């Protein structure tokens, strides 16, 4: 499956290789959420729980990361815990994935870089929390995540809880539309906003079953349309923080980022950490619940693709 030129650089964990060879469902998972999205030990617990949920659904999890210059498709529990504890991991997107491999570095892969790893290995379904997108104030900062370009070019289904509410959701949807990325809300007419089930934005497309999502993706491939697609799965009601409650915390975090002139890759981790503090950890509990919810749906989509 792996292109010849990449074979010497990539390690596919045995359970993942076996599942791919037997055409069993596999779900890719990102690792920036582990290295830069949550504190230790919650990051490690979250990653272990998410893998267990995927296994309970009958699929094989493949957490993707770069460890000592090896592009890993699937981590052992020990590798995962080591990654969760290290304070020195890079945050890797398309621009720096090969840098980390060539310099024998260690890093968490963002949505963009995880899509690249998944596609190299032949994995087409990927679960995460929230994608990167167009930041508030992007008209002056130009801060637009490389995740959006990756969704346009790499054929992987990304299951998320929408765009993080720290982003400008309107502008994020506009860019996705310009880049011809399908955005499918799962069982909802409105776009979810990560910690909240609803946003004021109507969903571009809606589907209500994993089978329908799998069929949509297959049809895109059959028509030669290429590229990925974004599934937006609302957080379960019992874990949500309503948008009007989150708005104040997000605005405060945003102001702090501007005051401290945070820029580039540091913006998303800074905002997430600040919001965690402002909400007394409540945002983290919701973040964990929504990733678990996305893992479950992703496993069902992966099963529908192979079934
Ligand atoms: N959502 C989270 N936590 C995270 C991220 C998203 O709840 O850590 C990460 C993802 O890896 C995403 C990245 O791809 O943030 C986007 O970063 P940037 O905005 O710098 O592209
Ligand atoms: Mn950015």
PDB file of C-alpha atoms and ligand atoms in Angstrom:
ATOM      1  CA  UNK A   1       0.000   0.000   0.000  1.00  0.00           C
ATOM      2  CA  UNK A   2       2.722   2.466   1.040  1.00  0.00           C
ATOM      3  CA  UNK A   3       4.398   4.044  -2.016  1.00  0.00           C
ATOM      4  CA  UNK A   4       7.830   2.512  -2.611  1.00  0.00           C
ATOM      5  CA  UNK A   5       9.697   5.766  -1.930  1.00  0.00           C
ATOM      6  CA  UNK A   6       8.112   6.085   1.531  1.00  0.00           C
ATOM      7  CA  UNK A   7       8.473   2.486   2.699  1.00  0.00           C
ATOM      8  CA  UNK A   8      11.822   2.976   4.428  1.00  0.00           C
ATOM      9  CA  UNK A   9      10.437   5.923   6.444  1.00  0.00           C
ATOM     10  CA  UNK A  10       7.106   4.526   7.677  1.00  0.00           C
ATOM     11  CA  UNK A  11       6.291   1.936  10.360  1.00  0.00           C
ATOM     12  CA  UNK A  12       2.839   0.383  10.221  1.00  0.00           C
ATOM     13  CA  UNK A  13       1.959  -1.302  13.528  1.00  0.00           C
ATOM     14  CA  UNK A  14       1.201  -5.002  13.085  1.00  0.00           C
ATOM     15  CA  UNK A  15      -2.509  -4.883  14.088  1.00  0.00           C
ATOM     16  CA  UNK A  16      -3.038  -2.039  11.602  1.00  0.00           C
ATOM     17  CA  UNK A  17      -1.159  -3.833   8.804  1.00  0.00           C
ATOM     18  CA  UNK A  18      -3.142  -7.034   9.460  1.00  0.00           C
ATOM     19  CA  UNK A  19      -6.482  -5.178   9.421  1.00  0.00           C
ATOM     20  CA  UNK A  20      -5.626  -3.343   6.191  1.00  0.00           C
ATOM     21  CA  UNK A  21      -4.511  -6.585   4.496  1.00  0.00           C
ATOM     22  CA  UNK A  22      -7.754  -8.291   5.572  1.00  0.00           C
ATOM     23  CA  UNK A  23      -9.832  -5.230   4.529  1.00  0.00           C
ATOM     24  CA  UNK A  24     -11.112  -4.797   8.079  1.00  0.00           C
ATOM     25  CA  UNK A  25     -12.153  -1.337   9.332  1.00  0.00           C
ATOM     26  CA  UNK A  26      -9.331   0.951  10.508  1.00  0.00           C
ATOM     27  CA  UNK A  27      -9.673   4.435  12.029  1.00  0.00           C
ATOM     28  CA  UNK A  28      -6.766   6.902  12.025  1.00  0.00           C
ATOM     29  CA  UNK A  29      -6.270   9.223  15.027  1.00  0.00           C
ATOM     30  CA  UNK A  30      -4.188  12.392  15.256  1.00  0.00           C
ATOM     31  CA  UNK A  31      -1.515  13.117  17.860  1.00  0.00           C
ATOM     32  CA  UNK A  32      -1.276  16.916  18.080  1.00  0.00           C
ATOM     33  CA  UNK A  33      -4.299  16.641  20.341  1.00  0.00           C
ATOM     34  CA  UNK A  34      -2.032  14.490  22.575  1.00  0.00           C
ATOM     35  CA  UNK A  35       1.140  16.625  22.369  1.00  0.00           C
ATOM     36  CA  UNK A  36      -0.370  20.126  22.177  1.00  0.00           C
ATOM     37  CA  UNK A  37      -4.126  19.876  22.788  1.00  0.00           C
ATOM     38  CA  UNK A  38      -4.441  18.535  26.334  1.00  0.00           C
ATOM     39  CA  UNK A  39      -2.303  18.350  29.470  1.00  0.00           C
ATOM     40  CA  UNK A  40      -0.736  15.125  30.790  1.00  0.00           C
ATOM     41  CA  UNK A  41      -2.147  12.750  32.070  1.00  0.00           C
ATOM     42  CA  UNK A  42      -5.588  13.523  30.612  1.00  0.00           C
ATOM     43  CA  UNK A  43      -4.111  13.413  27.097  1.00  0.00           C
ATOM     44  CA  UNK A  44      -2.853   9.858  27.574  1.00  0.00           C
ATOM     45  CA  UNK A  45      -6.100   8.681  29.205  1.00  0.00           C
ATOM     46  CA  UNK A  46      -8.114  10.253  26.390  1.00  0.00           C
ATOM     47  CA  UNK A  47      -5.952   8.596  23.721  1.00  0.00           C
ATOM     48  CA  UNK A  48      -6.240   5.172  25.405  1.00  0.00           C
ATOM     49  CA  UNK A  49     -10.037   5.495  25.823  1.00  0.00           C
ATOM     50  CA  UNK A  50     -10.520   6.573  22.225  1.00  0.00           C
ATOM     51  CA  UNK A  51      -8.552   3.550  20.981  1.00  0.00           C
ATOM     52  CA  UNK A  52     -10.634   1.268  23.244  1.00  0.00           C
ATOM     53  CA  UNK A  53     -13.886   2.724  21.870  1.00  0.00           C
ATOM     54  CA  UNK A  54     -12.758   2.045  18.297  1.00  0.00           C
ATOM     55  CA  UNK A  55     -11.813  -1.532  19.234  1.00  0.00           C
ATOM     56  CA  UNK A  56     -15.169  -2.064  20.974  1.00  0.00           C
ATOM     57  CA  UNK A  57     -16.836  -1.094  17.677  1.00  0.00           C
ATOM     58  CA  UNK A  58     -14.849  -3.836  15.918  1.00  0.00           C
ATOM     59  CA  UNK A  59     -12.342  -1.533  14.184  1.00  0.00           C
ATOM     60  CA  UNK A  60      -8.581  -1.116  14.612  1.00  0.00           C
ATOM     61  CA  UNK A  61      -7.232   2.266  15.812  1.00  0.00           C
ATOM     62  CA  UNK A  62      -4.148   3.763  14.152  1.00  0.00           C
ATOM     63  CA  UNK A  63      -2.760   6.732  16.057  1.00  0.00           C
ATOM     64  CA  UNK A  64      -0.343   8.558  13.755  1.00  0.00           C
ATOM     65  CA  UNK A  65       2.764  10.421  14.961  1.00  0.00           C
ATOM     66  CA  UNK A  66       6.453  10.921  14.189  1.00  0.00           C
ATOM     67  CA  UNK A  67       8.751   9.280  16.741  1.00  0.00           C
ATOM     68  CA  UNK A  68      12.530   9.702  16.399  1.00  0.00           C
ATOM     69  CA  UNK A  69      12.091  10.361  12.705  1.00  0.00           C
ATOM     70  CA  UNK A  70       9.834   7.366  11.970  1.00  0.00           C
ATOM     71  CA  UNK A  71       6.338   8.074  10.619  1.00  0.00           C
ATOM     72  CA  UNK A  72       4.288   5.725  12.798  1.00  0.00           C
ATOM     73  CA  UNK A  73       0.896   4.435  11.665  1.00  0.00           C
ATOM     74  CA  UNK A  74      -0.364   2.957  14.923  1.00  0.00           C
ATOM     75  CA  UNK A  75       1.413   3.289  18.274  1.00  0.00           C
ATOM     76  CA  UNK A  76       2.035   0.747  21.025  1.00  0.00           C
ATOM     77  CA  UNK A  77       0.639   1.784  24.446  1.00  0.00           C
ATOM     78  CA  UNK A  78       4.219   2.524  25.556  1.00  0.00           C
ATOM     79  CA  UNK A  79       4.917   4.750  22.537  1.00  0.00           C
ATOM     80  CA  UNK A  80       1.644   6.569  23.144  1.00  0.00           C
ATOM     81  CA  UNK A  81       2.407   7.227  26.808  1.00  0.00           C
ATOM     82  CA  UNK A  82       5.951   8.403  26.026  1.00  0.00           C
ATOM     83  CA  UNK A  83       4.556  10.833  23.460  1.00  0.00           C
ATOM     84  CA  UNK A  84       1.917  12.062  25.914  1.00  0.00           C
ATOM     85  CA  UNK A  85       4.576  12.813  28.562  1.00  0.00           C
ATOM     86  CA  UNK A  86       7.187  14.520  26.405  1.00  0.00           C
ATOM     87  CA  UNK A  87       7.247  18.281  26.517  1.00  0.00           C
ATOM     88  CA  UNK A  88       9.451  18.540  23.441  1.00  0.00           C
ATOM     89  CA  UNK A  89       7.303  17.183  20.635  1.00  0.00           C
ATOM     90  CA  UNK A  90       6.972  19.335  17.532  1.00  0.00           C
ATOM     91  CA  UNK A  91       3.575  20.197  16.085  1.00  0.00           C
ATOM     92  CA  UNK A  92       3.681  18.784  12.565  1.00  0.00           C
ATOM     93  CA  UNK A  93       1.608  19.821   9.600  1.00  0.00           C
ATOM     94  CA  UNK A  94       2.278  19.282   5.847  1.00  0.00           C
ATOM     95  CA  UNK A  95       5.067  21.894   5.882  1.00  0.00           C
ATOM     96  CA  UNK A  96       7.178  20.221   8.571  1.00  0.00           C
ATOM     97  CA  UNK A  97       6.298  16.513   8.445  1.00  0.00           C
ATOM     98  CA  UNK A  98       9.319  15.681   6.258  1.00  0.00           C
ATOM     99  CA  UNK A  99      11.522  18.013   8.324  1.00  0.00           C
ATOM    100  CA  UNK A 100      10.799  15.942  11.439  1.00  0.00           C
ATOM    101  CA  UNK A 101      11.417  12.669   9.571  1.00  0.00           C
ATOM    102  CA  UNK A 102      14.681  13.867   8.006  1.00  0.00           C
ATOM    103  CA  UNK A 103      15.941  15.344  11.287  1.00  0.00           C
ATOM    104  CA  UNK A 104      14.913  12.272  13.358  1.00  0.00           C
ATOM    105  CA  UNK A 105      12.606  14.380  15.489  1.00  0.00           C
ATOM    106  CA  UNK A 106       9.442  13.540  17.410  1.00  0.00           C
ATOM    107  CA  UNK A 107       6.146  15.302  16.858  1.00  0.00           C
ATOM    108  CA  UNK A 108       2.386  15.184  17.034  1.00  0.00           C
ATOM    109  CA  UNK A 109       0.621  15.228  13.669  1.00  0.00           C
ATOM    110  CA  UNK A 110      -2.127  17.785  13.097  1.00  0.00           C
ATOM    111  CA  UNK A 111      -5.280  16.985  11.153  1.00  0.00           C
ATOM    112  CA  UNK A 112      -3.401  17.828   7.931  1.00  0.00           C
ATOM    113  CA  UNK A 113      -0.354  15.653   8.641  1.00  0.00           C
ATOM    114  CA  UNK A 114      -2.500  12.805   9.996  1.00  0.00           C
ATOM    115  CA  UNK A 115      -4.514  12.826   6.753  1.00  0.00           C
ATOM    116  CA  UNK A 116      -1.242  12.522   4.827  1.00  0.00           C
ATOM    117  CA  UNK A 117      -0.104   9.552   6.950  1.00  0.00           C
ATOM    118  CA  UNK A 118      -3.509   7.877   6.725  1.00  0.00           C
ATOM    119  CA  UNK A 119      -3.640   8.243   2.940  1.00  0.00           C
ATOM    120  CA  UNK A 120      -0.085   6.837   2.585  1.00  0.00           C
ATOM    121  CA  UNK A 121      -1.168   3.742   4.523  1.00  0.00           C
ATOM    122  CA  UNK A 122      -4.489   3.344   2.713  1.00  0.00           C
ATOM    123  CA  UNK A 123      -6.687   4.412   5.668  1.00  0.00           C
ATOM    124  CA  UNK A 124      -9.716   6.477   4.637  1.00  0.00           C
ATOM    125  CA  UNK A 125     -11.457   7.296   7.932  1.00  0.00           C
ATOM    126  CA  UNK A 126     -10.001   9.529  10.649  1.00  0.00           C
ATOM    127  CA  UNK A 127     -11.460  10.747  13.957  1.00  0.00           C
ATOM    128  CA  UNK A 128     -10.412  13.948  15.718  1.00  0.00           C
ATOM    129  CA  UNK A 129     -11.849  16.661  17.971  1.00  0.00           C
ATOM    130  CA  UNK A 130     -11.953  19.821  15.920  1.00  0.00           C
ATOM    131  CA  UNK A 131     -10.176  20.807  12.733  1.00  0.00           C
ATOM    132  CA  UNK A 132      -8.096  23.939  12.367  1.00  0.00           C
ATOM    133  CA  UNK A 133      -9.705  26.685  10.289  1.00  0.00           C
ATOM    134  CA  UNK A 134      -9.903  30.418   9.735  1.00  0.00           C
ATOM    135  CA  UNK A 135      -9.089  32.271  12.949  1.00  0.00           C
ATOM    136  CA  UNK A 136     -11.036  35.269  14.174  1.00  0.00           C
ATOM    137  CA  UNK A 137      -9.256  38.345  12.870  1.00  0.00           C
ATOM    138  CA  UNK A 138      -7.780  36.407   9.920  1.00  0.00           C
ATOM    139  CA  UNK A 139      -8.374  39.468   7.749  1.00  0.00           C
ATOM    140  CA  UNK A 140      -5.373  41.012   9.492  1.00  0.00           C
ATOM    141  CA  UNK A 141      -3.452  37.991  10.850  1.00  0.00           C
ATOM    142  CA  UNK A 142      -3.860  35.776   7.718  1.00  0.00           C
ATOM    143  CA  UNK A 143      -4.138  32.826  10.159  1.00  0.00           C
ATOM    144  CA  UNK A 144      -5.807  30.043   8.169  1.00  0.00           C
ATOM    145  CA  UNK A 145      -5.027  26.439   9.091  1.00  0.00           C
ATOM    146  CA  UNK A 146      -3.328  24.148   6.586  1.00  0.00           C
ATOM    147  CA  UNK A 147      -6.018  21.613   7.590  1.00  0.00           C
ATOM    148  CA  UNK A 148      -8.400  23.272   5.105  1.00  0.00           C
ATOM    149  CA  UNK A 149      -6.070  22.815   2.118  1.00  0.00           C
ATOM    150  CA  UNK A 150      -5.431  19.226   3.155  1.00  0.00           C
ATOM    151  CA  UNK A 151      -9.150  18.484   3.243  1.00  0.00           C
ATOM    152  CA  UNK A 152      -9.308  19.746  -0.336  1.00  0.00           C
ATOM    153  CA  UNK A 153      -6.547  17.496  -1.623  1.00  0.00           C
ATOM    154  CA  UNK A 154      -6.277  14.254   0.402  1.00  0.00           C
ATOM    155  CA  UNK A 155      -9.022  11.596   0.154  1.00  0.00           C
ATOM    156  CA  UNK A 156      -9.813  10.931   3.820  1.00  0.00           C
ATOM    157  CA  UNK A 157     -13.104  11.307   5.739  1.00  0.00           C
ATOM    158  CA  UNK A 158     -12.392  13.490   8.799  1.00  0.00           C
ATOM    159  CA  UNK A 159     -14.899  13.046  11.626  1.00  0.00           C
ATOM    160  CA  UNK A 160     -14.871  16.111  13.896  1.00  0.00           C
ATOM    161  CA  UNK A 161     -17.199  18.094  16.144  1.00  0.00           C
ATOM    162  CA  UNK A 162     -17.012  20.909  13.602  1.00  0.00           C
ATOM    163  CA  UNK A 163     -14.576  23.782  13.671  1.00  0.00           C
ATOM    164  CA  UNK A 164     -13.469  24.867  17.101  1.00  0.00           C
ATOM    165  CA  UNK A 165     -15.547  27.769  18.345  1.00  0.00           C
ATOM    166  CA  UNK A 166     -12.288  29.726  18.812  1.00  0.00           C
ATOM    167  CA  UNK A 167     -12.348  30.021  15.024  1.00  0.00           C
ATOM    168  CA  UNK A 168     -14.458  32.138  12.720  1.00  0.00           C
ATOM    169  CA  UNK A 169     -16.901  29.418  11.699  1.00  0.00           C
ATOM    170  CA  UNK A 170     -18.505  31.506   8.935  1.00  0.00           C
ATOM    171  CA  UNK A 171     -15.168  32.173   7.241  1.00  0.00           C
ATOM    172  CA  UNK A 172     -14.053  28.572   7.774  1.00  0.00           C
ATOM    173  CA  UNK A 173     -17.173  27.348   5.976  1.00  0.00           C
ATOM    174  CA  UNK A 174     -16.582  29.855   3.160  1.00  0.00           C
ATOM    175  CA  UNK A 175     -13.026  28.623   2.606  1.00  0.00           C
ATOM    176  CA  UNK A 176     -14.161  24.989   2.667  1.00  0.00           C
ATOM    177  CA  UNK A 177     -16.803  25.860   0.088  1.00  0.00           C
ATOM    178  CA  UNK A 178     -14.253  27.641  -2.136  1.00  0.00           C
ATOM    179  CA  UNK A 179     -11.950  24.629  -1.917  1.00  0.00           C
ATOM    180  CA  UNK A 180     -14.898  22.307  -2.763  1.00  0.00           C
ATOM    181  CA  UNK A 181     -14.721  20.351   0.492  1.00  0.00           C
ATOM    182  CA  UNK A 182     -18.045  18.703   1.363  1.00  0.00           C
ATOM    183  CA  UNK A 183     -19.129  19.501   4.935  1.00  0.00           C
ATOM    184  CA  UNK A 184     -21.677  17.021   6.264  1.00  0.00           C
ATOM    185  CA  UNK A 185     -23.399  17.582   9.599  1.00  0.00           C
ATOM    186  CA  UNK A 186     -24.330  14.242  11.160  1.00  0.00           C
ATOM    187  CA  UNK A 187     -27.998  14.141  12.103  1.00  0.00           C
ATOM    188  CA  UNK A 188     -28.272  17.932  12.301  1.00  0.00           C
ATOM    189  CA  UNK A 189     -29.381  20.864  10.148  1.00  0.00           C
ATOM    190  CA  UNK A 190     -26.929  23.260  11.805  1.00  0.00           C
ATOM    191  CA  UNK A 191     -23.137  23.217  12.081  1.00  0.00           C
ATOM    192  CA  UNK A 192     -21.993  22.121  15.530  1.00  0.00           C
ATOM    193  CA  UNK A 193     -19.494  24.418  17.261  1.00  0.00           C
ATOM    194  CA  UNK A 194     -17.180  21.952  19.046  1.00  0.00           C
ATOM    195  CA  UNK A 195     -18.127  22.452  22.728  1.00  0.00           C
ATOM    196  CA  UNK A 196     -21.708  23.290  21.683  1.00  0.00           C
ATOM    197  CA  UNK A 197     -24.183  21.231  19.657  1.00  0.00           C
ATOM    198  CA  UNK A 198     -25.360  24.190  17.634  1.00  0.00           C
ATOM    199  CA  UNK A 199     -24.034  27.286  15.946  1.00  0.00           C
ATOM    200  CA  UNK A 200     -25.992  29.938  14.048  1.00  0.00           C
ATOM    201  CA  UNK A 201     -24.634  28.474  10.791  1.00  0.00           C
ATOM    202  CA  UNK A 202     -26.756  26.109   8.700  1.00  0.00           C
ATOM    203  CA  UNK A 203     -25.011  22.854   7.763  1.00  0.00           C
ATOM    204  CA  UNK A 204     -23.981  22.776   4.085  1.00  0.00           C
ATOM    205  CA  UNK A 205     -25.043  19.094   3.853  1.00  0.00           C
ATOM    206  CA  UNK A 206     -26.741  16.667   6.211  1.00  0.00           C
ATOM    207  CA  UNK A 207     -26.617  12.855   6.458  1.00  0.00           C
ATOM    208  CA  UNK A 208     -28.112  10.672   9.174  1.00  0.00           C
ATOM    209  CA  UNK A 209     -26.340   7.304   8.950  1.00  0.00           C
ATOM    210  CA  UNK A 210     -22.730   6.026   8.752  1.00  0.00           C
ATOM    211  CA  UNK A 211     -23.755   4.042   5.659  1.00  0.00           C
ATOM    212  CA  UNK A 212     -24.897   7.180   3.843  1.00  0.00           C
ATOM    213  CA  UNK A 213     -21.594   8.914   4.651  1.00  0.00           C
ATOM    214  CA  UNK A 214     -19.617   5.903   3.383  1.00  0.00           C
ATOM    215  CA  UNK A 215     -21.694   5.849   0.183  1.00  0.00           C
ATOM    216  CA  UNK A 216     -21.162   9.587  -0.392  1.00  0.00           C
ATOM    217  CA  UNK A 217     -17.378   9.191  -0.083  1.00  0.00           C
ATOM    218  CA  UNK A 218     -17.346   6.180  -2.408  1.00  0.00           C
ATOM    219  CA  UNK A 219     -19.409   8.078  -4.976  1.00  0.00           C
ATOM    220  CA  UNK A 220     -16.986  11.000  -4.901  1.00  0.00           C
ATOM    221  CA  UNK A 221     -14.154   8.574  -5.626  1.00  0.00           C
ATOM    222  CA  UNK A 222     -16.133   6.885  -8.400  1.00  0.00           C
ATOM    223  CA  UNK A 223     -16.715  10.246 -10.070  1.00  0.00           C
ATOM    224  CA  UNK A 224     -13.013  11.049  -9.812  1.00  0.00           C
ATOM    225  CA  UNK A 225     -13.609  14.064  -7.580  1.00  0.00           C
ATOM    226  CA  UNK A 226     -10.740  13.353  -5.172  1.00  0.00           C
ATOM    227  CA  UNK A 227     -10.112  15.214  -1.955  1.00  0.00           C
ATOM    228  CA  UNK A 228     -11.405  14.642   1.523  1.00  0.00           C
ATOM    229  CA  UNK A 229     -14.567  15.476   3.347  1.00  0.00           C
ATOM    230  CA  UNK A 230     -15.486  16.847   6.729  1.00  0.00           C
ATOM    231  CA  UNK A 231     -18.102  15.226   8.934  1.00  0.00           C
ATOM    232  CA  UNK A 232     -19.346  17.472  11.759  1.00  0.00           C
ATOM    233  CA  UNK A 233     -20.743  15.408  14.631  1.00  0.00           C
ATOM    234  CA  UNK A 234     -22.458  17.323  17.451  1.00  0.00           C
ATOM    235  CA  UNK A 235     -21.173  16.640  20.997  1.00  0.00           C
ATOM    236  CA  UNK A 236     -23.693  14.573  23.048  1.00  0.00           C
ATOM    237  CA  UNK A 237     -26.203  16.846  24.827  1.00  0.00           C
ATOM    238  CA  UNK A 238     -25.161  15.783  28.341  1.00  0.00           C
ATOM    239  CA  UNK A 239     -21.591  17.026  27.716  1.00  0.00           C
ATOM    240  CA  UNK A 240     -22.202  20.242  25.810  1.00  0.00           C
ATOM    241  CA  UNK A 241     -21.407  23.761  26.968  1.00  0.00           C
ATOM    242  CA  UNK A 242     -23.941  26.074  25.295  1.00  0.00           C
ATOM    243  CA  UNK A 243     -22.485  28.579  22.830  1.00  0.00           C
ATOM    244  CA  UNK A 244     -23.585  31.669  24.809  1.00  0.00           C
ATOM    245  CA  UNK A 245     -21.711  30.365  27.880  1.00  0.00           C
ATOM    246  CA  UNK A 246     -18.571  29.656  25.840  1.00  0.00           C
ATOM    247  CA  UNK A 247     -18.601  33.041  24.060  1.00  0.00           C
ATOM    248  CA  UNK A 248     -17.215  34.994  27.039  1.00  0.00           C
ATOM    249  CA  UNK A 249     -14.411  32.497  27.705  1.00  0.00           C
ATOM    250  CA  UNK A 250     -13.439  32.436  24.032  1.00  0.00           C
ATOM    251  CA  UNK A 251     -13.366  36.246  23.818  1.00  0.00           C
ATOM    252  CA  UNK A 252     -11.169  36.459  26.936  1.00  0.00           C
ATOM    253  CA  UNK A 253      -8.740  33.854  25.570  1.00  0.00           C
ATOM    254  CA  UNK A 254      -8.668  35.677  22.240  1.00  0.00           C
ATOM    255  CA  UNK A 255      -7.826  39.000  23.923  1.00  0.00           C
ATOM    256  CA  UNK A 256      -5.022  37.365  25.898  1.00  0.00           C
ATOM    257  CA  UNK A 257      -3.561  35.876  22.710  1.00  0.00           C
ATOM    258  CA  UNK A 258      -3.591  39.280  21.019  1.00  0.00           C
ATOM    259  CA  UNK A 259      -2.123  41.044  24.077  1.00  0.00           C
ATOM    260  CA  UNK A 260       0.690  38.485  24.264  1.00  0.00           C
ATOM    261  CA  UNK A 261       1.161  38.606  20.475  1.00  0.00           C
ATOM    262  CA  UNK A 262       0.854  34.841  20.110  1.00  0.00           C
ATOM    263  CA  UNK A 263       1.171  33.807  16.464  1.00  0.00           C
ATOM    264  CA  UNK A 264       1.680  30.898  14.084  1.00  0.00           C
ATOM    265  CA  UNK A 265       1.491  27.356  15.408  1.00  0.00           C
ATOM    266  CA  UNK A 266       1.243  28.545  18.996  1.00  0.00           C
ATOM    267  CA  UNK A 267      -2.200  30.129  18.584  1.00  0.00           C
ATOM    268  CA  UNK A 268      -4.421  27.034  18.821  1.00  0.00           C
ATOM    269  CA  UNK A 269      -2.580  25.423  21.794  1.00  0.00           C
ATOM    270  CA  UNK A 270      -2.546  28.811  23.598  1.00  0.00           C
ATOM    271  CA  UNK A 271      -6.295  29.347  23.178  1.00  0.00           C
ATOM    272  CA  UNK A 272      -7.185  25.776  24.213  1.00  0.00           C
ATOM    273  CA  UNK A 273      -5.059  25.990  27.356  1.00  0.00           C
ATOM    274  CA  UNK A 274      -6.446  29.395  28.297  1.00  0.00           C
ATOM    275  CA  UNK A 275     -10.044  28.240  27.826  1.00  0.00           C
ATOM    276  CA  UNK A 276      -9.320  25.144  29.928  1.00  0.00           C
ATOM    277  CA  UNK A 277      -8.227  27.430  32.798  1.00  0.00           C
ATOM    278  CA  UNK A 278     -11.095  29.889  32.344  1.00  0.00           C
ATOM    279  CA  UNK A 279     -13.692  27.081  32.411  1.00  0.00           C
ATOM    280  CA  UNK A 280     -12.039  25.290  35.366  1.00  0.00           C
ATOM    281  CA  UNK A 281     -11.440  22.172  33.310  1.00  0.00           C
ATOM    282  CA  UNK A 282     -15.009  21.921  32.039  1.00  0.00           C
ATOM    283  CA  UNK A 283     -13.913  22.570  28.442  1.00  0.00           C
ATOM    284  CA  UNK A 284     -11.466  19.656  28.701  1.00  0.00           C
ATOM    285  CA  UNK A 285     -14.181  17.228  29.861  1.00  0.00           C
ATOM    286  CA  UNK A 286     -16.313  18.285  26.900  1.00  0.00           C
ATOM    287  CA  UNK A 287     -13.342  18.012  24.531  1.00  0.00           C
ATOM    288  CA  UNK A 288     -12.707  14.428  25.690  1.00  0.00           C
ATOM    289  CA  UNK A 289     -16.400  13.483  25.370  1.00  0.00           C
ATOM    290  CA  UNK A 290     -16.627  14.809  21.827  1.00  0.00           C
ATOM    291  CA  UNK A 291     -13.484  13.022  20.641  1.00  0.00           C
ATOM    292  CA  UNK A 292     -14.886   9.760  22.032  1.00  0.00           C
ATOM    293  CA  UNK A 293     -18.192  10.419  20.274  1.00  0.00           C
ATOM    294  CA  UNK A 294     -16.350  11.075  16.995  1.00  0.00           C
ATOM    295  CA  UNK A 295     -14.281   7.895  17.363  1.00  0.00           C
ATOM    296  CA  UNK A 296     -17.481   5.839  17.666  1.00  0.00           C
ATOM    297  CA  UNK A 297     -19.000   7.377  14.531  1.00  0.00           C
ATOM    298  CA  UNK A 298     -15.723   7.039  12.606  1.00  0.00           C
ATOM    299  CA  UNK A 299     -15.535   3.323  13.464  1.00  0.00           C
ATOM    300  CA  UNK A 300     -19.074   2.853  12.166  1.00  0.00           C
ATOM    301  CA  UNK A 301     -18.272   4.714   8.939  1.00  0.00           C
ATOM    302  CA  UNK A 302     -15.132   2.574   8.517  1.00  0.00           C
ATOM    303  CA  UNK A 303     -17.237  -0.569   9.050  1.00  0.00           C
ATOM    304  CA  UNK A 304     -19.781   0.649   6.484  1.00  0.00           C
ATOM    305  CA  UNK A 305     -16.951   1.192   3.976  1.00  0.00           C
ATOM    306  CA  UNK A 306     -15.643  -2.339   4.322  1.00  0.00           C
ATOM    307  CA  UNK A 307     -18.979  -4.130   4.874  1.00  0.00           C
TER     308      UNK A 307
HETATM  309  N1  LIG B   1      -8.667  20.444  18.215  1.00  0.00           N
HETATM  310  C1  LIG B   1      -8.458  20.203  19.525  1.00  0.00           C
HETATM  311  N2  LIG B   1      -7.201  20.132  19.966  1.00  0.00           N
HETATM  312  C2  LIG B   1      -6.143  20.241  19.127  1.00  0.00           C
HETATM  313  C3  LIG B   1      -6.359  20.501  17.743  1.00  0.00           C
HETATM  314  C4  LIG B   1      -7.636  20.586  17.341  1.00  0.00           C
HETATM  315  O1  LIG B   1      -9.391  20.092  20.302  1.00  0.00           O
HETATM  316  O2  LIG B   1      -5.026  20.123  19.587  1.00  0.00           O
HETATM  317  C5  LIG B   1      -5.187  20.569  16.804  1.00  0.00           C
HETATM  318  C6  LIG B   1      -5.420  19.656  15.575  1.00  0.00           C
HETATM  319  O3  LIG B   1      -4.276  18.835  15.442  1.00  0.00           O
HETATM  320  C7  LIG B   1      -5.522  20.617  14.413  1.00  0.00           C
HETATM  321  C8  LIG B   1      -4.605  21.710  14.882  1.00  0.00           C
HETATM  322  O4  LIG B   1      -5.139  20.038  13.192  1.00  0.00           O
HETATM  323  O5  LIG B   1      -4.944  21.861  16.251  1.00  0.00           O
HETATM  324  C9  LIG B   1      -4.794  22.987  14.107  1.00  0.00           C
HETATM  325  O6  LIG B   1      -3.723  23.820  14.355  1.00  0.00           O
HETATM  326  P1  LIG B   1      -3.489  25.126  13.459  1.00  0.00           P
HETATM  327  O7  LIG B   1      -4.692  25.980  13.749  1.00  0.00           O
HETATM  328  O8  LIG B   1      -2.207  25.691  13.936  1.00  0.00           O
HETATM  329  O9  LIG B   1      -3.432  24.644  12.028  1.00  0.00           O
HETATM  330 MN1  LIG B   2      -2.630  28.846  12.301  1.00  0.00          MN
END
